XYZ file of C-alpha atoms in Angstrom:
609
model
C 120.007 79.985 109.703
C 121.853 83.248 109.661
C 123.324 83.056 113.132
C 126.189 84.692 115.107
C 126.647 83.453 118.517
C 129.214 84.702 120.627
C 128.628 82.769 123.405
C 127.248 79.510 122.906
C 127.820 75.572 124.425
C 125.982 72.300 123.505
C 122.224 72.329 123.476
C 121.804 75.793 124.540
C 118.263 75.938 124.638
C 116.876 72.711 124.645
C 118.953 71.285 128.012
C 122.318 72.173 129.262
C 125.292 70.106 129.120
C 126.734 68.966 132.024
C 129.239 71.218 132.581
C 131.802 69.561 134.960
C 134.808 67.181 134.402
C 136.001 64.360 136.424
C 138.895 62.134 136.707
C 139.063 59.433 139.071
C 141.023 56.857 140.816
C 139.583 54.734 143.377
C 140.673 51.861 145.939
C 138.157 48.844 145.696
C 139.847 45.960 147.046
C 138.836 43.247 143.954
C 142.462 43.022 142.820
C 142.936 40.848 146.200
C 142.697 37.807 147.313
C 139.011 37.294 149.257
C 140.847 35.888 153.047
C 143.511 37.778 152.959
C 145.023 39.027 156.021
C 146.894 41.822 157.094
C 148.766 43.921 160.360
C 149.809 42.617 163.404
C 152.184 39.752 162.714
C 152.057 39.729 159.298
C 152.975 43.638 158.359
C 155.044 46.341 159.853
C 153.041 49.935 160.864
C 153.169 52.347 158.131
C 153.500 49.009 155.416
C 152.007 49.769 152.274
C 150.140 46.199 151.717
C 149.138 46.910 147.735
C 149.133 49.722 145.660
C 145.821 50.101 143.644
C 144.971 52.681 141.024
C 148.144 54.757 141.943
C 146.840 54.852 145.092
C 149.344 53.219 147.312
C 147.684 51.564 150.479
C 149.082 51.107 154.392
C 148.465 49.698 157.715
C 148.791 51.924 160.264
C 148.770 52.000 164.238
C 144.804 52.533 165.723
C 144.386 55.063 168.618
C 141.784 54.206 171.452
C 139.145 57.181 172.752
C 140.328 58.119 176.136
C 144.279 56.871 175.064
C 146.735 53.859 174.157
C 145.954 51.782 171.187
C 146.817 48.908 169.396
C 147.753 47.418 165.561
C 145.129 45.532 164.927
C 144.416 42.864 161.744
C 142.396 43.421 158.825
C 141.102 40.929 156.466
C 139.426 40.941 152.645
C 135.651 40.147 152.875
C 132.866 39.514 150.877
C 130.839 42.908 150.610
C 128.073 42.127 148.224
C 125.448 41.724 151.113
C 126.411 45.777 152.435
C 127.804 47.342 149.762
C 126.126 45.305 147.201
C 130.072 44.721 145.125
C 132.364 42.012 145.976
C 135.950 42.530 148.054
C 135.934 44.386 150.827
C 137.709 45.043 153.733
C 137.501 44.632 157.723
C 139.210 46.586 160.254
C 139.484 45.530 163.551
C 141.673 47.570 165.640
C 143.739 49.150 162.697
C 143.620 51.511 160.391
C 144.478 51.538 156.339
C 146.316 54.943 155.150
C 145.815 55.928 151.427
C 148.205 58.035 149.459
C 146.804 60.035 147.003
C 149.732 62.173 146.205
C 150.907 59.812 143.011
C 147.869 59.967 140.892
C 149.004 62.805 139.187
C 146.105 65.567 140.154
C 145.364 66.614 143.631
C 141.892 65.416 144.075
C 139.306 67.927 145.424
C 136.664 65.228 146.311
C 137.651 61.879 148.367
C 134.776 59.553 148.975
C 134.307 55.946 150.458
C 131.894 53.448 151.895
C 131.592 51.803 155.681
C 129.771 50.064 157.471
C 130.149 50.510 161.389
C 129.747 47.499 163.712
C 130.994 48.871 166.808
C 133.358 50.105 168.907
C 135.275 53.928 167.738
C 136.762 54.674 164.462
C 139.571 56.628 163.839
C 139.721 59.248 160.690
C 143.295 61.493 159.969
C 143.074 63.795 156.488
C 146.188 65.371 155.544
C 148.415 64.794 157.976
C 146.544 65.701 160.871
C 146.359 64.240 164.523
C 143.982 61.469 164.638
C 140.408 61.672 165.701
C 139.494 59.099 167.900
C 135.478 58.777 168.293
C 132.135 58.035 166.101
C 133.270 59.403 162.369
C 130.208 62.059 162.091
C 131.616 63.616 165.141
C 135.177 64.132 162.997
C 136.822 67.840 162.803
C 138.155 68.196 159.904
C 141.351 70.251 159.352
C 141.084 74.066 157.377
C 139.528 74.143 153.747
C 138.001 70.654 154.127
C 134.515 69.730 154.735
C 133.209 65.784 155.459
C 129.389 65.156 154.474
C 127.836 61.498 155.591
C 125.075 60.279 153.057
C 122.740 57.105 154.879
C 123.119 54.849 151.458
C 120.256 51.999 153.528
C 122.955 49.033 154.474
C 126.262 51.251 154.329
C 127.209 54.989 154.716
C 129.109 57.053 152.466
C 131.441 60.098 153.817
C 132.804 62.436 151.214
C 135.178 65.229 152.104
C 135.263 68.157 150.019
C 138.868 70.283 149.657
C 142.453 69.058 148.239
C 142.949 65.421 149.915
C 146.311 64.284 150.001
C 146.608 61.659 152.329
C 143.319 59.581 154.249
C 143.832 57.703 157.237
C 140.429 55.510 158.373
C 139.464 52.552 160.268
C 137.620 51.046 162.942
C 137.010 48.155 165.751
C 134.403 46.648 163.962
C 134.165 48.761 160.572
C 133.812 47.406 157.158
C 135.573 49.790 154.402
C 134.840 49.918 150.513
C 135.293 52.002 147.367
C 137.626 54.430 148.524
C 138.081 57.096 145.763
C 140.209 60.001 144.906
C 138.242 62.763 142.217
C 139.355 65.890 140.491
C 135.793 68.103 139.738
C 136.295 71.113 137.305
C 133.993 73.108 136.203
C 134.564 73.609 132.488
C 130.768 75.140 131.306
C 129.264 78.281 131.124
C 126.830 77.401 134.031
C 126.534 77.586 137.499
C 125.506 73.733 138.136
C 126.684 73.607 142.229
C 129.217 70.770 141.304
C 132.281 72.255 143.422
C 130.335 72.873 146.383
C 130.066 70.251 149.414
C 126.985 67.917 149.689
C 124.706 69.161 152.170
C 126.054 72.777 152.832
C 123.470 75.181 153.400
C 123.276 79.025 153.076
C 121.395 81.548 154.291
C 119.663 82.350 157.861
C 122.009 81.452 160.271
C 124.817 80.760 157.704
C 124.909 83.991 155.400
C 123.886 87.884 155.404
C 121.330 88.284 152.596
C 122.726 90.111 150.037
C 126.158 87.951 150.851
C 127.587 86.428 148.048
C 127.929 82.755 148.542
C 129.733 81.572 145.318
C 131.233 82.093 142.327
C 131.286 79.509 139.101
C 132.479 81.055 136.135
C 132.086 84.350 136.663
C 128.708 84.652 137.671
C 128.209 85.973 141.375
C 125.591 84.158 143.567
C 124.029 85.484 146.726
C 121.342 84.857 148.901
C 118.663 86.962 148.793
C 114.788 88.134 150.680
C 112.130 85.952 149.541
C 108.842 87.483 149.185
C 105.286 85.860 149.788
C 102.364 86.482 147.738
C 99.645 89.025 149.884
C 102.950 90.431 151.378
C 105.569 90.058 153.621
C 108.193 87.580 153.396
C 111.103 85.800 154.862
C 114.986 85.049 154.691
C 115.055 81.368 154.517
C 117.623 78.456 153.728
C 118.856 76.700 150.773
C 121.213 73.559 150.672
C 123.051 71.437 148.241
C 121.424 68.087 147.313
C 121.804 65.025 145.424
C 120.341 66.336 141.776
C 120.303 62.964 140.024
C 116.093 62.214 141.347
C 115.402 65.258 139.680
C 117.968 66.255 136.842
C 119.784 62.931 136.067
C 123.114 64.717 137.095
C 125.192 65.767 139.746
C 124.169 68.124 142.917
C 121.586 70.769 143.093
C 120.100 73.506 145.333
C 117.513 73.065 147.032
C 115.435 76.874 147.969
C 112.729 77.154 151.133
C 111.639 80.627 151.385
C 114.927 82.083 149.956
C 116.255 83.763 146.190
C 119.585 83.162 145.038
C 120.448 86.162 142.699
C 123.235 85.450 139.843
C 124.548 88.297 139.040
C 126.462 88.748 135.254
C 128.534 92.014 135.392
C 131.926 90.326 136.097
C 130.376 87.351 133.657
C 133.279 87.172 130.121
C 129.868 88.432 128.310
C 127.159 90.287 127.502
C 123.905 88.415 128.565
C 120.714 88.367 126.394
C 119.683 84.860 127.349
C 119.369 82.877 130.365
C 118.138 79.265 131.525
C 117.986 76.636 134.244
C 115.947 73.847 134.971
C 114.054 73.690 138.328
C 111.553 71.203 140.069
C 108.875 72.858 142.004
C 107.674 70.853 145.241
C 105.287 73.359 146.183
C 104.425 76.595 147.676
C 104.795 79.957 145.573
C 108.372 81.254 143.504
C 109.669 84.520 143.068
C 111.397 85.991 139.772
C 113.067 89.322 138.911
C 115.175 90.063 136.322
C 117.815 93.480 136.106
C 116.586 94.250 139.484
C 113.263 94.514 138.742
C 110.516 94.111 141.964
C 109.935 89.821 142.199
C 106.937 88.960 140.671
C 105.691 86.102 143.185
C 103.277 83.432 142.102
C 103.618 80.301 139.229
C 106.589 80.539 136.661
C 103.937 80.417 133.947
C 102.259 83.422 134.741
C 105.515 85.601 135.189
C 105.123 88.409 132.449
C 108.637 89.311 131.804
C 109.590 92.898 130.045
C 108.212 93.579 126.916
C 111.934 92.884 125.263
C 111.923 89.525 126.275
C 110.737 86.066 125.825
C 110.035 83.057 128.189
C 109.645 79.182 127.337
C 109.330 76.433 129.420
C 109.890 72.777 128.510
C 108.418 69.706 130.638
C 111.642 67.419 130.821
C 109.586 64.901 132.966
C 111.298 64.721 136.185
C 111.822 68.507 135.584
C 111.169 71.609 133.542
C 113.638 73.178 131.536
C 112.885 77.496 131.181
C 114.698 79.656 128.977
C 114.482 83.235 129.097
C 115.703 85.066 125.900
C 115.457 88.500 124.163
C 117.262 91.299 122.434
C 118.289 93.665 125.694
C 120.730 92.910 128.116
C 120.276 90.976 131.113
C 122.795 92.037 134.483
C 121.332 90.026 136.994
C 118.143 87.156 137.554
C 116.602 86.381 140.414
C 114.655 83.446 141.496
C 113.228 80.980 144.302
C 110.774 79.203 145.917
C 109.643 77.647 149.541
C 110.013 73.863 147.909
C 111.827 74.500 145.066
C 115.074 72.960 143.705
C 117.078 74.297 140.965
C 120.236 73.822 138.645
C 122.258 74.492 135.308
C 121.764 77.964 135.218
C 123.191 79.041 132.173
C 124.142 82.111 130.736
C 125.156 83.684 127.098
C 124.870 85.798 124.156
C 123.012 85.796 121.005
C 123.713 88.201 118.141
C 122.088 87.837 114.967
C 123.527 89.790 112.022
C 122.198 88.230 108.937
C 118.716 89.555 106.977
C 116.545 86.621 107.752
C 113.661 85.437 110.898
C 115.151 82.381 112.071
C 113.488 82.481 115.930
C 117.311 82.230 117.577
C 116.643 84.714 119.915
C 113.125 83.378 120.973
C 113.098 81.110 124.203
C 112.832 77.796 123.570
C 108.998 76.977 124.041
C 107.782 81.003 123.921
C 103.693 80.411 122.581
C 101.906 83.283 120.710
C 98.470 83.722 119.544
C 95.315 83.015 121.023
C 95.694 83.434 124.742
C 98.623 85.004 124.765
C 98.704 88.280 122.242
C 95.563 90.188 120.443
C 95.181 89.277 117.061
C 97.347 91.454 114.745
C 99.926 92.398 117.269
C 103.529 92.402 117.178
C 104.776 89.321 118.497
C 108.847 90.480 118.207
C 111.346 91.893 115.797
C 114.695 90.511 114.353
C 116.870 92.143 111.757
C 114.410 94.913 111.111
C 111.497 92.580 110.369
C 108.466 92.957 112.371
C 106.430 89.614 112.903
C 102.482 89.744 113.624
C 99.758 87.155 114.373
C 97.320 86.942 112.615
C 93.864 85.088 111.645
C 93.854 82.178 109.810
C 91.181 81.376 107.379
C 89.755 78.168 106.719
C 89.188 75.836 103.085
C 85.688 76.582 102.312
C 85.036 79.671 104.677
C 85.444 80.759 107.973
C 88.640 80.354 110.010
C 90.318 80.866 113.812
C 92.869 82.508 115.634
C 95.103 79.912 116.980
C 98.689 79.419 118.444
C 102.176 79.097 117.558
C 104.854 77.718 119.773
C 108.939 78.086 119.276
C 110.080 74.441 118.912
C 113.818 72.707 118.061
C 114.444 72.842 115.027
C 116.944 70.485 114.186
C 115.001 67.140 113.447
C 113.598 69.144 110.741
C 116.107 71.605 109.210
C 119.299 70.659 110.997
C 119.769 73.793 112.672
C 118.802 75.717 115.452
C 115.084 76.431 116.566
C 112.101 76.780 114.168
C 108.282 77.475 114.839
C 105.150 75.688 114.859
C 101.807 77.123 113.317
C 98.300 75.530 114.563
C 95.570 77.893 112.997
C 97.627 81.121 112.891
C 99.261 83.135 110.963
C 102.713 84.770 110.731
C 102.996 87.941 109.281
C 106.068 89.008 108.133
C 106.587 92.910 107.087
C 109.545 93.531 104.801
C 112.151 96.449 104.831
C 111.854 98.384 101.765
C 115.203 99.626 101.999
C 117.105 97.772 101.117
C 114.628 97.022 99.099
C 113.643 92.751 97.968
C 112.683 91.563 95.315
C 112.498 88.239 96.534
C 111.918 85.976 99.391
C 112.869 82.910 100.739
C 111.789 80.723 103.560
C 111.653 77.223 104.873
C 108.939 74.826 105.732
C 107.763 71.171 106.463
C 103.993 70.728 106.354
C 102.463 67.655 108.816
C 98.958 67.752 107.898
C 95.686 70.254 107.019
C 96.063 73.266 104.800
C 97.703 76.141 104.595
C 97.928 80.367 104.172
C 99.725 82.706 101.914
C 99.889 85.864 101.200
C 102.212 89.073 99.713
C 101.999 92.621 99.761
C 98.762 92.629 101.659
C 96.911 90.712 98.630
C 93.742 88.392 99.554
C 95.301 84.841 101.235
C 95.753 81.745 99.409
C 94.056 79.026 101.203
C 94.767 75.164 100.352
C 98.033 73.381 99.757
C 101.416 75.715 99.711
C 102.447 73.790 96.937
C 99.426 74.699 94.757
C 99.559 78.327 95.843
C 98.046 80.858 93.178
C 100.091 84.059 93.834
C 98.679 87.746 92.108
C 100.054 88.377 89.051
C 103.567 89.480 88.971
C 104.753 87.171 92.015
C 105.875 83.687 91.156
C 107.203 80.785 93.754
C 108.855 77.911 93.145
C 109.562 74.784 95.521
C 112.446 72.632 95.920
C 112.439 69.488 98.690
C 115.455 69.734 100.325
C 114.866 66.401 102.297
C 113.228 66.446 105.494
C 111.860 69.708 104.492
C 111.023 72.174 101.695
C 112.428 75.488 100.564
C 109.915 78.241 98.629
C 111.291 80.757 96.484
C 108.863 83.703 95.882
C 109.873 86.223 93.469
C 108.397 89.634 92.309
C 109.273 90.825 88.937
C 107.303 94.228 89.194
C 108.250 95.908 91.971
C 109.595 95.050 95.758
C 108.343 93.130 98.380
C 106.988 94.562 101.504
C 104.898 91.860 103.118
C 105.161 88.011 103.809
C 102.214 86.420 105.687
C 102.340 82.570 106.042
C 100.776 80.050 108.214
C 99.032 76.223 108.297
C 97.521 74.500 110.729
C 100.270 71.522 111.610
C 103.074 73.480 110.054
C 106.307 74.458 110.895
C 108.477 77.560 109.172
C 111.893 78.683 109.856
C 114.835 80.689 107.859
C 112.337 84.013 106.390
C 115.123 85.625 104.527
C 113.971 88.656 102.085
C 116.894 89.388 99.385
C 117.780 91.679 96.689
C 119.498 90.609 93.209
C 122.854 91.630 93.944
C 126.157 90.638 93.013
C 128.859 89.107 94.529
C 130.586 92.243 95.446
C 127.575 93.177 97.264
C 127.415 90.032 99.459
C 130.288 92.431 102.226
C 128.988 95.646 104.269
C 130.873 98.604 102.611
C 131.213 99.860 106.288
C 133.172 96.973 107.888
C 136.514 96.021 107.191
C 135.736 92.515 107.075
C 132.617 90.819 106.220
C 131.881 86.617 106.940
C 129.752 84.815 104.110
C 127.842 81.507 104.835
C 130.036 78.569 104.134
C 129.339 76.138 100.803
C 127.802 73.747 100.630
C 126.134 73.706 104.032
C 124.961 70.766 105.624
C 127.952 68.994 103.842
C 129.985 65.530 104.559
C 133.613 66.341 104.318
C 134.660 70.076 102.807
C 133.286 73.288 102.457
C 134.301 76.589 101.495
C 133.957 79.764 103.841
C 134.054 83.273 102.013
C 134.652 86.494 103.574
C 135.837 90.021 102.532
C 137.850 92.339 103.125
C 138.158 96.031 102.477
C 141.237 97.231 103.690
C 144.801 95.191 105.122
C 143.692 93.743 108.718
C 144.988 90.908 110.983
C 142.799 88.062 110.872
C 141.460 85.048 112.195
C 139.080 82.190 111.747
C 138.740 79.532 114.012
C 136.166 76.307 114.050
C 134.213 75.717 117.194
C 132.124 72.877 118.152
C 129.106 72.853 120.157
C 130.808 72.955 123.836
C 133.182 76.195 122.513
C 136.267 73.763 121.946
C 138.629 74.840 118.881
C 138.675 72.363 116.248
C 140.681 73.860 113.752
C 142.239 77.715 112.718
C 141.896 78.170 109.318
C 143.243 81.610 109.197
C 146.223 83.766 111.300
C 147.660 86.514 109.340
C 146.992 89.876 107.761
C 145.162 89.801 104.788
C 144.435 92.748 101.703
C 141.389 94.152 100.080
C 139.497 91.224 98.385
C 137.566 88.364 98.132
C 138.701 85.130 100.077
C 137.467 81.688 100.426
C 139.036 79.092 103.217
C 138.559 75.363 102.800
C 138.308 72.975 105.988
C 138.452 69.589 105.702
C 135.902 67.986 108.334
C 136.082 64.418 107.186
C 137.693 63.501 110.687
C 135.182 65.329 112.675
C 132.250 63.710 114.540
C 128.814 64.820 112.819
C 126.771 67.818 114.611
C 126.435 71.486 114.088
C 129.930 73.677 114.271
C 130.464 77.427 114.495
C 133.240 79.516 112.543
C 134.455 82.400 113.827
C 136.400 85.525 112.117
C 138.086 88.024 114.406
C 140.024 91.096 113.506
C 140.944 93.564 116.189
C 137.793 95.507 116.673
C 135.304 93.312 115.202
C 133.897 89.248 115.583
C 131.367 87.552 113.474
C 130.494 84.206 113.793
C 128.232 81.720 111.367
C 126.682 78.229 111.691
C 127.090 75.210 109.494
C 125.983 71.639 109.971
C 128.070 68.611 109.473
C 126.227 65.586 108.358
């Protein structure tokens, strides 16, 4: 697939990565011995008892509501029947300081586990006075935030903010799993990760229009939600526990509220969008560049003519990808029970000659249904792509659907598209003019289409195709698929129509017989070449041009945007250049080289196998 992306990380548009990173030390108790005691009469106040984890661990004076206090005892217990894990440990009249300045990071999110049996507890973060009282009545000091989860037999309080130092205990309080975690948000999505448990935004909390956070680069506010039949509200959102729904991390839960993310400050240009959501109920809104919200079902949104929507049932969830060749600023969405993460953002620029369905959205179905027979479906590099009717062995025939699907089980790259009773028609640029055509396809079952140049269809098997005289195709199984060759020896080729009716297609590349010289765009100063061989085990060999002396570099991605290797750094002259890179100590996967100069950036796609 001839495909530039300038902005692209893991999986883009079949399911986000996870785009946070976490280290983590934590205070658990099971290097001790289970009857151990400690404090009054065995310790001194301020003691540090063990150290676990770099996390050095005191016993510390208890303060009383009302005044006075007391140093207590506390003792390692057996916490598999609360916490369901073994040590423990129980305060009585004491508390047990934790220093998390040794660990090396300063930890943004400090969790642990009680169980409360009575009497006060006493909570100190950061140095502060103590709190004296019932913990979910605790202030906490500037820039920190303390959320308490109901976990059934135990509790569990995180506090969001740097956390330095944590000073807790009780009368009666039972204390586990005390750790210290760095989040950072490393992705190109907004995913709510940084923000604390439970916070909510919106009436009573936020002026709409108010932006509410910012994860790289993309601006989020909270916006008027509309109703269907008119009217509307400014309702509430809040951050939840995402792993029912997405299998990771926290979420946002909407009721009768938009958030708007907003891409002008974003790194890059935006063509493509997506986010997964769970809908409990009630209507959505969507609006995208500013555009009035359509209110009603996701599936019956019809976006602008420039773009494409797909939507892909995850199970717990459904994943939707919006994609097209215009620029998106800003999207807008909702709902009254509605729950939404990984909203994603980047850019896809596709240079080459061919149809490979990279800028479709994941999902996007055409024909019957969905677009009048013989219409336009969408256009990439110049080629316009119809639907068309598909006609049957023996007579008669049926306008059915096609559906954008991944396409990497089958050709190892990128997406691909699936034909049930349809055609594809493909119309060819005649400048500059082909002569031949390629294009890729796997065939599951029934028969299938062909046709060139607006000659009557071949209908049976694509591998006994009869093609008008003049025209001749040949096959060659590259594997898990095939690869058909159809050449014209009279004249140029204008038109490609091709279909089946459990068939799949990708990689519609018209060419001319050119040289080697022609392979570079006279107008650029540089041009990139697909590498050799691709997929491959261990080398290949990248070509590019150049037409006149420029600085320039070529760098190996992998799927997440991480450099792997720089092949090139340096000014180069007028000629023909080919790079090798060694990938025998890389992990398998698709990879993305990337030439720069100072005005221009291309980028390719090559599979490692």
């Amino acid at each position: 697939m001839k495909l530039r992306l300038r902005f692209l990380f893991g999986m883009m548009l079949i399911m986000p990565v996870l785009a946070f990173s976490q280290n983590q030390n934590c205070v658990d108790f099971e290097t001790l011995t289970l009857g151990t005691n400690y404090g009054n009469g065995i310790n001194a106040q301020g003691e540090v008892i063990f150290t676990q984890s770099d996390i050095p661990v005191s016993v510390e004076y208890f303060e009383w509501t009302g005044g006075g206090g007391m140093f207590g005892t506390a003792n390692v217990m057996d916490g598999t029947s609360v916490f369901g894990t073994m040590n423990s440990m129980w305060t009585n009249n004491i508390n047990l300081g934790f220093d998390f300045t040794g660990i090396g990071y300063v930890p943004n999110r400090v969790s642990f586990d009680y169980a409360d049996f009575g009497g006060n507890e006493n909570i100190s973060v950061n140095g502060e006075p103590i709190f004296a009282g019932e913990l979910d009545m605790a202030p906490m000091p500037p820039g920190i935030s303390m959320v308490i989860t109901n976990m059934g037999t135990y509790m569990k309080a995180t506090l969001y903010g740097p956390v330095t130092k944590l000073i807790v205990g009780g009368q009666e309080f039972q204390l586990d799993n005390i750790c210290a975690m760095l989040v950072e948000d490393t992705g190109p999505c907004v995913e709510f990760e940084t923000l604390p448990m439970g916070q909510e935004y919106g009436n009573g909390f936020n002026l709409q229009g108010e932006v509410i956070l910012t994860e790289n680069g993309i601006d989020v506010s909270v916006e008027y939600f509309d109703w269907l039949g008119g009217g509307g509200t400014f309702g509430n959102c809040q951050v939840i526990d995402g792993t029912s729904y997405f299998n990771t991390g926290q979420a946002m839960w909407t009721s009768n509220i938009n958030l708007k993310f907003d891409f002008t400050n974003y790194t890059y240009t935006v063509n493509w969008v997506s986010f997964d959501f769970y809908d409990g109920g009630g209507e959505e809104n969507f609006s995208l560049n500013g555009q009035p919200n359509f209110v009603g079902e996701i599936e019956d949104w019809m976006l602008p003519p420039q773009f494409t929507l797909g939507i892909t049932d995850m199970g717990t969830y459904k994943h939707c990808v919006i994609s097209g060749n215009a620029v998106i600023t800003s999207f807008q969405f909702g709902g009254q029970e509605y729950a939404i993460d990984n909203i994603c953002a980047g850019y896809v620029d596709d240079p080459g000659d061919c149809v490979d369905f990279e800028y479709l959205a994941m999902g996007a179905t055409f024909g019957d249904g969905f677009d009048p027979m013989g219409s336009m479906i969408f256009e990439e590099n110049d080629i316009p792509v119809f639907v068309e009717w598909f006609e049957w062995v023996g007579g008669g025939g049926t306008f059915g659907n096609c559906h954008v699907i991944d396409g990497d089980p089958t050709y190892g790259t990128g997406q691909a598209m699936w034909t049930s009773n349809i055609n594809l028609r493909f119309e060819v640029p005649t400048y500059p003019a082909s002569t031949w055509i390629t294009f890729d396809y796997s065939d599951f079952g029934g028969n299938e289409n062909i046709g060139v140049n607006g000659h009557p269809l071949f209908v049976g098997e694509i591998s006994a195709a009869v093609l008008p005289a003049g025209f001749a195709m040949s096959i060659t199984n590259m594997g898990a698929y095939n690869q058909a060759t159809i050449q014209y020896s009279d004249g140029i080729i204008t038109e490609l129509v091709i279909g089946g009716q459990e068939f799949t297609i990708d990689n519609i590349c018209p060419s001319r017989n050119v040289g080697v010289d022609d392979l570079y765009d006279e107008n650029k100063k540089v041009s990139l070449g697909q590498n050799f061989p691709n997929p491959f085990s261990s080398h290949t060999v990248i070509p590019f041009g150049v037409t006149e002396t420029t600085d320039i570099t070529l760098i190996v991605y992998d799927q997440l945007g991480r450099e792997v290797a720089v092949l090139a750094d340096a000014a180069f002259g007028p000629g023909d250049y080919e790079l090798n890179w060694d990938a025998s100590t890389v992990t398998k996967g698709i990879y993305f080289y990337q030439l720069r100069t100072g005005t221009d950036t291309q980028t390719r796609k090559m599979l490692v196998e």
